[in-house]
Amino acid sequence: MNKKSVILLVFLFSATFIQAQKFIGLAKQPPMGWNSWNTFEINIDEKLVKETADLIVSTGMKEAGYEYIVLDDGWMTKERDENGDLVPDPLKFPSGMKALVEYVHAKGLKFGLYNCAGTQTCAGYPGTRGYEYQDARFYASLGIDFLKYDWCNTAGIDAKEAYTTMSKALKTAGRPIVFSLCEWGDNQPWEWGEPIGNLWRISGDIYPCYDCEYVHKEAAEPWSSWGFFKIAEMHKGIRQYSGPDHWNDFDMLEVGNGMSYEEDKSHFTLWCMVASPLIAGNDFRTMKKETLEILTNKELIAINQDKLGIQGFKYSDENDLSIWVKPLENGSWAISFFNKSDTEQTINFDWKEHQIKDELNDLELSFVKENYQIRDVWTHKDLKTTKKVFKASIKSHDVITLILKK
Ligand code: GLA
């Protein structure tokens, strides 16, 4: 190779490198962890974080894949300091944020913080607008691994620009940090988020209910939170934007936060089927055994974390029976039957009558051409094959999830 070609190659390589805005490869599978908001809102402190970190390890959640502990809104004081730096609230975190990050790291876990692209966070703490590079340096100096970046108080700001600036700031600060865009899907982040971030919210906030809309009437400008089925069905045609290192984020989990056992199962299943990040939002210190069993169902988690990273989709929806499928590695598929009605339902599913296609990935489930082995991942039992009609009853709001293997 002559000198000119070498120079050209080096130039092309550096240009590609500079262009790649985010750190590559930080979220090859949907991130898993815990976030403080759904249960604690701004009532957070270092004791809670330490206890949560201890419990992630001792309950087996870490072993199941939960990795990030993310402090949401409310970790700062109401004002920046005289240098313009953010200040972790010394009353909530008397040992300092860096010591807390180190505590979490020592458990083999990762640590995340929250801020907002606007002038203030949603709960009224200092936002990052105008301080992007300074805040990114601060996060890097604390040694954090994940930043959730929200969208309150952003009047007149362009979303793509704001998130791009923060992404560049993180890159410049030099510490690999998973960048979680929380812009609620208002500006189609799936269309521009991939080079910038690792995950992006596709909806407003989740609410612990099956498919309700909860209106916050008390707010000056009323807004809505959404039941998990509402979120799962909110956007059609965005699954092609999700994949390894760039995930559609269906919001944090409400498993263990007041819904019925069946509803918690369905919620967890849907998040696994659509390859959403799995960020638990319950109180681990009071977690029931059945909640832990749902959150650590390894066969369900394997569906979520499947290497192909394909977002599953709804195949059919008739008579309150909603059927979702997700292509998996090695020609396997996951299929989930959700009973959306208020009463128990019996299903008689004659596989041969169904030809399920994932046009986007050019994949097909053909029961005429193939005979699949069936595994029930909620009862952890091997069933018969797809030669026979599948018969089962499903309680109201419950789900059956099967893996079909060639
Ligand atoms: C927004 C986000 C939530 C949470 C709160 C914090 O509503 O969507 O997930 O971070 O702000 O104030």
CSV table of N, CA and C in Angstrom, one decimal, residues 281-333:
chain,number,residue,atom,x,y,z
A,281,GLY,N,-39.3,-1.3,38.8
A,281,GLY,CA,-39.6,-0.1,39.4
A,281,GLY,C,-40.3,-0.3,40.8
A,282,ASN,N,-40.1,-1.4,41.4
A,282,ASN,CA,-40.8,-1.7,42.6
A,282,ASN,C,-39.8,-1.7,43.8
A,283,ASP,N,-40.3,-1.8,45.0
A,283,ASP,CA,-39.5,-1.8,46.2
A,283,ASP,C,-39.0,-3.2,46.6
A,284,PHE,N,-37.7,-3.4,46.4
A,284,PHE,CA,-37.2,-4.8,46.6
A,284,PHE,C,-37.3,-5.2,48.1
A,285,ARG,N,-37.3,-4.2,49.0
A,285,ARG,CA,-37.3,-4.5,50.4
A,285,ARG,C,-38.6,-5.1,50.9
A,286,THR,N,-39.7,-4.9,50.1
A,286,THR,CA,-41.0,-5.5,50.5
A,286,THR,C,-41.5,-6.4,49.4
A,287,MET,N,-40.7,-6.8,48.5
A,287,MET,CA,-41.1,-7.6,47.3
A,287,MET,C,-41.6,-8.9,47.7
A,288,LYS,N,-42.8,-9.3,47.2
A,288,LYS,CA,-43.4,-10.6,47.5
A,288,LYS,C,-42.6,-11.7,46.7
A,289,LYS,N,-42.7,-12.9,47.1
A,289,LYS,CA,-42.0,-14.0,46.4
A,289,LYS,C,-42.5,-14.1,45.0
A,290,GLU,N,-43.8,-14.0,44.8
A,290,GLU,CA,-44.4,-14.1,43.4
A,290,GLU,C,-43.9,-13.0,42.5
A,291,THR,N,-43.7,-11.8,43.1
A,291,THR,CA,-43.1,-10.7,42.2
A,291,THR,C,-41.7,-11.1,41.8
A,292,LEU,N,-40.9,-11.5,42.8
A,292,LEU,CA,-39.5,-11.9,42.4
A,292,LEU,C,-39.5,-13.0,41.4
A,293,GLU,N,-40.4,-14.0,41.5
A,293,GLU,CA,-40.5,-15.1,40.6
A,293,GLU,C,-40.8,-14.6,39.1
A,294,ILE,N,-41.7,-13.6,39.1
A,294,ILE,CA,-42.0,-13.0,37.7
A,294,ILE,C,-40.7,-12.3,37.2
A,295,LEU,N,-40.1,-11.4,38.0
A,295,LEU,CA,-39.0,-10.6,37.5
A,295,LEU,C,-37.8,-11.5,37.2
A,296,THR,N,-37.7,-12.6,37.8
A,296,THR,CA,-36.5,-13.5,37.5
A,296,THR,C,-36.8,-14.7,36.7
A,297,ASN,N,-37.9,-14.7,36.0
A,297,ASN,CA,-38.2,-15.8,35.2
A,297,ASN,C,-37.2,-15.9,34.0
A,298,LYS,N,-36.2,-16.8,34.1
A,298,LYS,CA,-35.1,-16.8,33.2
A,298,LYS,C,-35.5,-17.1,31.8
A,299,GLU,N,-36.5,-17.9,31.6
A,299,GLU,CA,-36.9,-18.3,30.3
A,299,GLU,C,-37.6,-17.1,29.6
A,300,LEU,N,-38.3,-16.3,30.4
A,300,LEU,CA,-38.9,-15.1,29.8
A,300,LEU,C,-37.8,-14.1,29.5
A,301,ILE,N,-36.9,-13.9,30.4
A,301,ILE,CA,-35.8,-13.0,30.2
A,301,ILE,C,-35.0,-13.3,29.0
A,302,ALA,N,-34.8,-14.6,28.8
A,302,ALA,CA,-34.1,-15.1,27.6
A,302,ALA,C,-34.8,-14.6,26.3
A,303,ILE,N,-36.1,-14.6,26.3
A,303,ILE,CA,-36.8,-14.1,25.1
A,303,ILE,C,-36.5,-12.6,24.9
A,304,ASN,N,-36.5,-11.8,26.0
A,304,ASN,CA,-36.2,-10.4,26.0
A,304,ASN,C,-34.8,-10.2,25.5
A,305,GLN,N,-33.8,-11.0,26.0
A,305,GLN,CA,-32.4,-10.8,25.7
A,305,GLN,C,-31.9,-11.5,24.5
A,306,ASP,N,-32.8,-12.1,23.8
A,306,ASP,CA,-32.4,-12.9,22.6
A,306,ASP,C,-31.4,-12.1,21.7
A,307,LYS,N,-30.4,-12.8,21.2
A,307,LYS,CA,-29.3,-12.2,20.5
A,307,LYS,C,-29.8,-11.4,19.2
A,308,LEU,N,-30.8,-11.9,18.6
A,308,LEU,CA,-31.2,-11.3,17.4
A,308,LEU,C,-31.8,-9.9,17.7
A,309,GLY,N,-32.3,-9.7,18.9
A,309,GLY,CA,-32.8,-8.3,19.2
A,309,GLY,C,-34.0,-7.9,18.4
A,310,ILE,N,-34.8,-8.8,18.0
A,310,ILE,CA,-36.0,-8.4,17.2
A,310,ILE,C,-37.2,-8.1,18.1
A,311,GLN,N,-37.8,-6.9,17.8
A,311,GLN,CA,-38.9,-6.5,18.6
A,311,GLN,C,-40.1,-7.4,18.1
A,312,GLY,N,-40.8,-8.1,19.0
A,312,GLY,CA,-41.9,-8.9,18.6
A,312,GLY,C,-43.1,-8.0,18.2
A,313,PHE,N,-44.2,-8.7,17.8
A,313,PHE,CA,-45.3,-7.9,17.3
A,313,PHE,C,-46.6,-8.6,17.5
A,314,LYS,N,-47.7,-7.9,17.4
A,314,LYS,CA,-49.0,-8.5,17.6
A,314,LYS,C,-49.4,-9.2,16.3
A,315,TYR,N,-49.7,-10.5,16.4
A,315,TYR,CA,-50.1,-11.3,15.2
A,315,TYR,C,-51.6,-11.2,15.0
A,316,SER,N,-52.4,-11.3,16.1
A,316,SER,CA,-53.8,-11.2,15.9
A,316,SER,C,-54.5,-10.7,17.2
A,317,ASP,N,-55.7,-10.2,17.0
A,317,ASP,CA,-56.4,-9.7,18.2
A,317,ASP,C,-57.9,-9.9,17.9
A,318,GLU,N,-58.4,-11.0,18.4
A,318,GLU,CA,-59.9,-11.3,18.2
A,318,GLU,C,-60.5,-11.7,19.5
A,319,ASN,N,-61.7,-11.3,19.7
A,319,ASN,CA,-62.5,-11.7,20.9
A,319,ASN,C,-61.7,-11.6,22.2
A,320,ASP,N,-61.0,-10.5,22.3
A,320,ASP,CA,-60.2,-10.3,23.5
A,320,ASP,C,-59.1,-11.2,23.7
A,321,LEU,N,-58.7,-12.0,22.7
A,321,LEU,CA,-57.5,-12.8,22.7
A,321,LEU,C,-56.4,-12.1,21.8
A,322,SER,N,-55.4,-11.6,22.5
A,322,SER,CA,-54.4,-10.9,21.7
A,322,SER,C,-53.1,-11.8,21.6
A,323,ILE,N,-52.7,-12.1,20.4
A,323,ILE,CA,-51.6,-13.0,20.2
A,323,ILE,C,-50.4,-12.3,19.7
A,324,TRP,N,-49.3,-12.4,20.4
A,324,TRP,CA,-48.0,-11.7,20.0
A,324,TRP,C,-46.9,-12.8,19.7
A,325,VAL,N,-46.1,-12.5,18.8
A,325,VAL,CA,-45.0,-13.4,18.5
A,325,VAL,C,-43.7,-12.6,18.4
A,326,LYS,N,-42.6,-13.4,18.6
A,326,LYS,CA,-41.2,-12.8,18.5
A,326,LYS,C,-40.3,-13.8,18.0
A,327,PRO,N,-39.6,-13.5,16.8
A,327,PRO,CA,-38.6,-14.4,16.3
A,327,PRO,C,-37.4,-14.5,17.2
A,328,LEU,N,-36.9,-15.7,17.4
A,328,LEU,CA,-35.7,-15.8,18.2
A,328,LEU,C,-34.6,-16.5,17.4
A,329,GLU,N,-33.4,-16.6,18.1
A,329,GLU,CA,-32.2,-17.3,17.5
A,329,GLU,C,-32.6,-18.7,17.1
A,330,ASN,N,-31.8,-19.2,16.1
A,330,ASN,CA,-31.9,-20.6,15.7
A,330,ASN,C,-33.3,-21.0,15.2
A,331,GLY,N,-34.0,-20.1,14.6
A,331,GLY,CA,-35.3,-20.4,14.0
A,331,GLY,C,-36.4,-20.7,15.0
A,332,SER,N,-36.2,-20.4,16.3
A,332,SER,CA,-37.2,-20.5,17.3
A,332,SER,C,-38.1,-19.3,17.3
A,333,TRP,N,-39.3,-19.4,17.9
A,333,TRP,CA,-40.2,-18.3,18.1
A,333,TRP,C,-40.8,-18.3,19.5
